[in-house]
Coordinates of C-alpha atoms in Angstrom, one line a residue:
Chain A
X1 CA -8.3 -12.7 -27.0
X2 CA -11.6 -14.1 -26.7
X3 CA -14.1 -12.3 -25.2
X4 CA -17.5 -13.9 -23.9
X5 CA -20.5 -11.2 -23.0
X6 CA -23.6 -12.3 -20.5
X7 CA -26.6 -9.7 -20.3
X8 CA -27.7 -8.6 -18.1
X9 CA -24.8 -8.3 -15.7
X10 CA -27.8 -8.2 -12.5
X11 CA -31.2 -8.8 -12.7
X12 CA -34.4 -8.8 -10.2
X13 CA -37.6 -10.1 -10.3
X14 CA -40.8 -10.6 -8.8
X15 CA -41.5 -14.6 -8.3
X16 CA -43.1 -15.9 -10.9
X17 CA -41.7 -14.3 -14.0
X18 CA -39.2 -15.7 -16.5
X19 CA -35.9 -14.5 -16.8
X20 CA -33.7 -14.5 -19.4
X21 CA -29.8 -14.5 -19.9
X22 CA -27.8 -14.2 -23.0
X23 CA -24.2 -15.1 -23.4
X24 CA -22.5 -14.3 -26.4
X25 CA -19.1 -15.4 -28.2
X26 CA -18.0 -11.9 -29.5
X27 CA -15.3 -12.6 -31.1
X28 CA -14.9 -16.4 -32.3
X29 CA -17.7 -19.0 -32.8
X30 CA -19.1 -21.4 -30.3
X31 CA -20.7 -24.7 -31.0
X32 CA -20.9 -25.5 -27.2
X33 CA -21.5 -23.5 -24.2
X34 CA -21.5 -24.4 -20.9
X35 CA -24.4 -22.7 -18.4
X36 CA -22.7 -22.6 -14.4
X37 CA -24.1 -21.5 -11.1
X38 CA -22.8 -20.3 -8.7
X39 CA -23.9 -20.4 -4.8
X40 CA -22.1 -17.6 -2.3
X41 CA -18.5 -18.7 -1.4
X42 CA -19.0 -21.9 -3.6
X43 CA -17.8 -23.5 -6.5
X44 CA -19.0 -23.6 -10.4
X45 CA -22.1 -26.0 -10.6
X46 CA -22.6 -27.4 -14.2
X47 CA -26.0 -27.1 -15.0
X48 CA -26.3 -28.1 -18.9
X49 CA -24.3 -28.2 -22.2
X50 CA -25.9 -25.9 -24.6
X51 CA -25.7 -27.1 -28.2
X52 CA -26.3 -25.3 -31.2
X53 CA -28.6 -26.4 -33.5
X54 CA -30.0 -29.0 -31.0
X55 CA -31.0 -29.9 -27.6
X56 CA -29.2 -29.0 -24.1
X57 CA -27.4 -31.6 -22.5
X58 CA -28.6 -31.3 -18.5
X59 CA -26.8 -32.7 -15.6
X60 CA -28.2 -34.7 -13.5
X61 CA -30.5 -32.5 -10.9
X62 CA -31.2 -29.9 -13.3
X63 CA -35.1 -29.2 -14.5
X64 CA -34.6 -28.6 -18.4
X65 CA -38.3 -27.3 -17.8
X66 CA -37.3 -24.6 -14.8
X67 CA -34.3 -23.8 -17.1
X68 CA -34.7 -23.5 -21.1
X69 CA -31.6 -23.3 -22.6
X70 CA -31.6 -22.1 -26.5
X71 CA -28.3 -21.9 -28.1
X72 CA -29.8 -20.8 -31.8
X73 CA -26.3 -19.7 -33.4
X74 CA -22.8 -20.0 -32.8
X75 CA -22.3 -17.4 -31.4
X76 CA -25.5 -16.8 -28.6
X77 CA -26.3 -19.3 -26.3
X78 CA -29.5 -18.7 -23.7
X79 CA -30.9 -19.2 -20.6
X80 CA -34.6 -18.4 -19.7
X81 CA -35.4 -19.6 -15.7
X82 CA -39.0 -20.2 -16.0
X83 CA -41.2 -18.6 -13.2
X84 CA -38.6 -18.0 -10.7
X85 CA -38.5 -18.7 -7.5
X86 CA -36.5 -17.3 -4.4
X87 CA -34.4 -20.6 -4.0
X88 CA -33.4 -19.6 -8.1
X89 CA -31.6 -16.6 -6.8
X90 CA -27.9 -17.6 -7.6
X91 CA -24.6 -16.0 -9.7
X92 CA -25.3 -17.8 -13.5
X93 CA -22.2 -18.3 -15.7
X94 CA -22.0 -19.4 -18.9
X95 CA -18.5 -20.4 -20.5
X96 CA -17.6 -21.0 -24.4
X97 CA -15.1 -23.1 -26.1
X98 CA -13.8 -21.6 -29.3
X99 CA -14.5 -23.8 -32.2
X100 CA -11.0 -23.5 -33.6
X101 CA -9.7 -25.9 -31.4
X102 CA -6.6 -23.5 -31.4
X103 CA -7.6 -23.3 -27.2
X104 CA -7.6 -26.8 -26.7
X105 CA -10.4 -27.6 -24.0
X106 CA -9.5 -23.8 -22.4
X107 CA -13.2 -22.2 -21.8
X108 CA -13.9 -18.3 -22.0
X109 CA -16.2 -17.1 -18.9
X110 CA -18.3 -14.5 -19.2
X111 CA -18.9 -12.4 -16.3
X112 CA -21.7 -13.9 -14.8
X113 CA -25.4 -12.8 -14.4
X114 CA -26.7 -12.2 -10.4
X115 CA -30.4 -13.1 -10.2
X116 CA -32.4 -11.6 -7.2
X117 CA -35.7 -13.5 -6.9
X118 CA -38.0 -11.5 -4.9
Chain B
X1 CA -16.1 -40.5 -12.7
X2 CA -14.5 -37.8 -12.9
X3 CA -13.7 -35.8 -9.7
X4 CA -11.7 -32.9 -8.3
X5 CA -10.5 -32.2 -5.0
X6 CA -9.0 -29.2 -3.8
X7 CA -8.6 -29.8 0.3
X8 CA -8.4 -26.2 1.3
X9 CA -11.2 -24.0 1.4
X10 CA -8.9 -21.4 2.6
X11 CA -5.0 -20.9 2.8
X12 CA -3.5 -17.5 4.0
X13 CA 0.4 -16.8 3.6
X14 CA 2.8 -13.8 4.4
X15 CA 3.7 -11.7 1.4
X16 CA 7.2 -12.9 0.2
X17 CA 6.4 -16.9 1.5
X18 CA 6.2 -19.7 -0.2
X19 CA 2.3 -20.8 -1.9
X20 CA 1.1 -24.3 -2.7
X21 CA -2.7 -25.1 -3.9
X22 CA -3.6 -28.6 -3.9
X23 CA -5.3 -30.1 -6.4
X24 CA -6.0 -33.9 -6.9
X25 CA -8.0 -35.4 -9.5
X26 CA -10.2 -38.7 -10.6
X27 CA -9.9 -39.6 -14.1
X28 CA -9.3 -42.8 -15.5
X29 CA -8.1 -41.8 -19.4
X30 CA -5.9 -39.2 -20.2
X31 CA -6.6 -36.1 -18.3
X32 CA -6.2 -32.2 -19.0
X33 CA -5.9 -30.1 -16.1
X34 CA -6.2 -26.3 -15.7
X35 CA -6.3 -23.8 -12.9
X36 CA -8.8 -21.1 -13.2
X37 CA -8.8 -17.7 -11.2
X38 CA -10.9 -15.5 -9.8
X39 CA -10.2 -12.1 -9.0
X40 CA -12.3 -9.8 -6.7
X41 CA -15.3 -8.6 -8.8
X42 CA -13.9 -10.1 -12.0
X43 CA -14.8 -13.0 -14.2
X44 CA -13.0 -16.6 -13.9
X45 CA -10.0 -16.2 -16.1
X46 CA -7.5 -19.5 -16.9
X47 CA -4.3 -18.9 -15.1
X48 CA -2.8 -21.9 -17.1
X49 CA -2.5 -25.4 -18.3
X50 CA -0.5 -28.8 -17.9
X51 CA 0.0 -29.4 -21.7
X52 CA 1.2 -25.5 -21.8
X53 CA 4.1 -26.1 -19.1
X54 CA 4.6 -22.6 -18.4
X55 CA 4.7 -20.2 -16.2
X56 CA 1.9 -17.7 -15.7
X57 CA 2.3 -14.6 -13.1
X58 CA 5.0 -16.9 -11.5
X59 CA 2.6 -19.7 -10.7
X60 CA 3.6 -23.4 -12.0
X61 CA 1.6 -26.8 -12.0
X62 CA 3.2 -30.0 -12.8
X63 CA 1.2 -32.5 -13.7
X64 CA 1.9 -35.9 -11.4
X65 CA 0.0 -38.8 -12.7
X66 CA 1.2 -41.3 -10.2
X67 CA 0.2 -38.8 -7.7
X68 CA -3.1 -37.7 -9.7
X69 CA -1.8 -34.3 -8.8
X70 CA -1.7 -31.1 -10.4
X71 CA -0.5 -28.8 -7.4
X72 CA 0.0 -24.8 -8.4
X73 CA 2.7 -22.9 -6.8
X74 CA 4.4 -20.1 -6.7
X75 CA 7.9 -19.3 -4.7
X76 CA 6.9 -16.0 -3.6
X77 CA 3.4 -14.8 -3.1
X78 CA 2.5 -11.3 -3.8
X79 CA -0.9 -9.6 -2.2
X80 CA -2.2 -9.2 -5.9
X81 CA -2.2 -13.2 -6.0
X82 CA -5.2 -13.2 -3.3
X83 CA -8.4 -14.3 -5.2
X84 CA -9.7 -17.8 -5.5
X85 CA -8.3 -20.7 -7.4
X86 CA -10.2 -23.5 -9.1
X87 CA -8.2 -26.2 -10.5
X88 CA -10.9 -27.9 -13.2
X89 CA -10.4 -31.1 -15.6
X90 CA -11.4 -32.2 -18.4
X91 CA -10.3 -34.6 -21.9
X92 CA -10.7 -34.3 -25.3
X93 CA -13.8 -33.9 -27.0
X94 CA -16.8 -31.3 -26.1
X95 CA -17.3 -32.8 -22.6
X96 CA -17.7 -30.0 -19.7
X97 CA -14.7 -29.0 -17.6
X98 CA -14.9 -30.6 -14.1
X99 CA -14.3 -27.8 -11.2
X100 CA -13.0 -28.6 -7.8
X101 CA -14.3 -26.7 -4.9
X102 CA -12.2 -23.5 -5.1
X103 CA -9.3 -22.2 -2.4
X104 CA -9.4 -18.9 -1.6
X105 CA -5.5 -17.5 -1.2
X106 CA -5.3 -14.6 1.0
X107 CA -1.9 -13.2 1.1
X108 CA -1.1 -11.0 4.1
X109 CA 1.1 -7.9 3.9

């Protein structure tokens, strides 16, 4: 079945530096991605629509300046949080749709990247 | 807009009872719902789906658009069921899935 990869699975870093996360369709191709985060004991937070071959769609809230999304092929969608901050400490998820269409709207998680902003 | 509501933040049943998650949704076209689940430690995984119809890991959701309901259930819970649930929707198109707030199930031996 489809299989989505995020790297690196846990990351810290000192405030101030950049960060960034990869996700990766491995085994079908991708035109959209979807970038989560996810708060202790909460839900899934959209934070942006990653595109390839063009801009990120962010939702409402979101600073496309804190958080560069690049999605540069259709199969590798990323997310850079730009000097980091304690409050940026969260679970990061991103999600693909397969660009068959065979899996209707069904999205493929990958398993999430924990940042630790010290 | 497009909203989901899941009312329990928590429900705990016996092993062997009866579970029902509760899921209502916003949407004013044609909707698709899923429910998502989250296993200890693992990745969100989708459980299933109303245009499917079927029955995964004996859980079923039945779609009730006059109710704008998409409950899952399952007749007899089992303690490998505890994890948490997130019923999401979504429509056609390359539009983001909508998550509700997530229940956890806890199933009690």
């Amino acid at each position: 079945g489809a299989v989505v990869s995020q790297h690196p699975s846990w990351v810290i870093c000192k405030s101030g530096t950049s960060v960034k996360i990869e996700c990766r369709s491995l085994d079908f191709q991708a035109t959209t991605m979807f970038w989560y985060r996810q708060f202790p004991k909460q839900s899934l937070m959209l934070m942006a629509t990653s595109n390839e071959g063009s801009k990120a769609t962010y939702e409402q809230g979101v600073e496309k300046d804190k958080f560069l999304i690049n999605h540069a092929s259709l199969t590798l969608s990323t997310l850079t949080v730009t000097s980091a901050h304690p409050e940026d400490s969260s679970f990061y998820i991103c999600s693909a749709r397969d660009d068959t269409g065979s899996g209707a709207n069904v999205l493929t998680f990958g398993a999430g990247s924990r940042l630790t902003v010290l | 807009a497009q909203r989901v509501t899941q009312p329990e933040k928590l429900l705990s049943v016996f092993k062997g009872a009866p579970v029902e998650l509760k899921c209502n949704y916003s949407y004013s076209g044609s909707p698709e719902l899923f429910w998502y689940v989250q296993y200890s430690r693992q990745r969100l995984q989708l459980l299933l789906r109303h245009i499917s119809r079927e029955s995964i890991k004996g859980f079923t959701a039945d779609l009730n658009k006059g109710e704008t309901s998409f409950h899952l259930k399952k007749p007899f819970a089992q303690e490998e069921d505890s994890a948490m649930y997130y019923c999401a929707l979504g429509n056609s198109g390359n539009t983001p899935l909508v998550f509700g707030k997530g229940t956890r199930l806890s199933v009690i031996a």
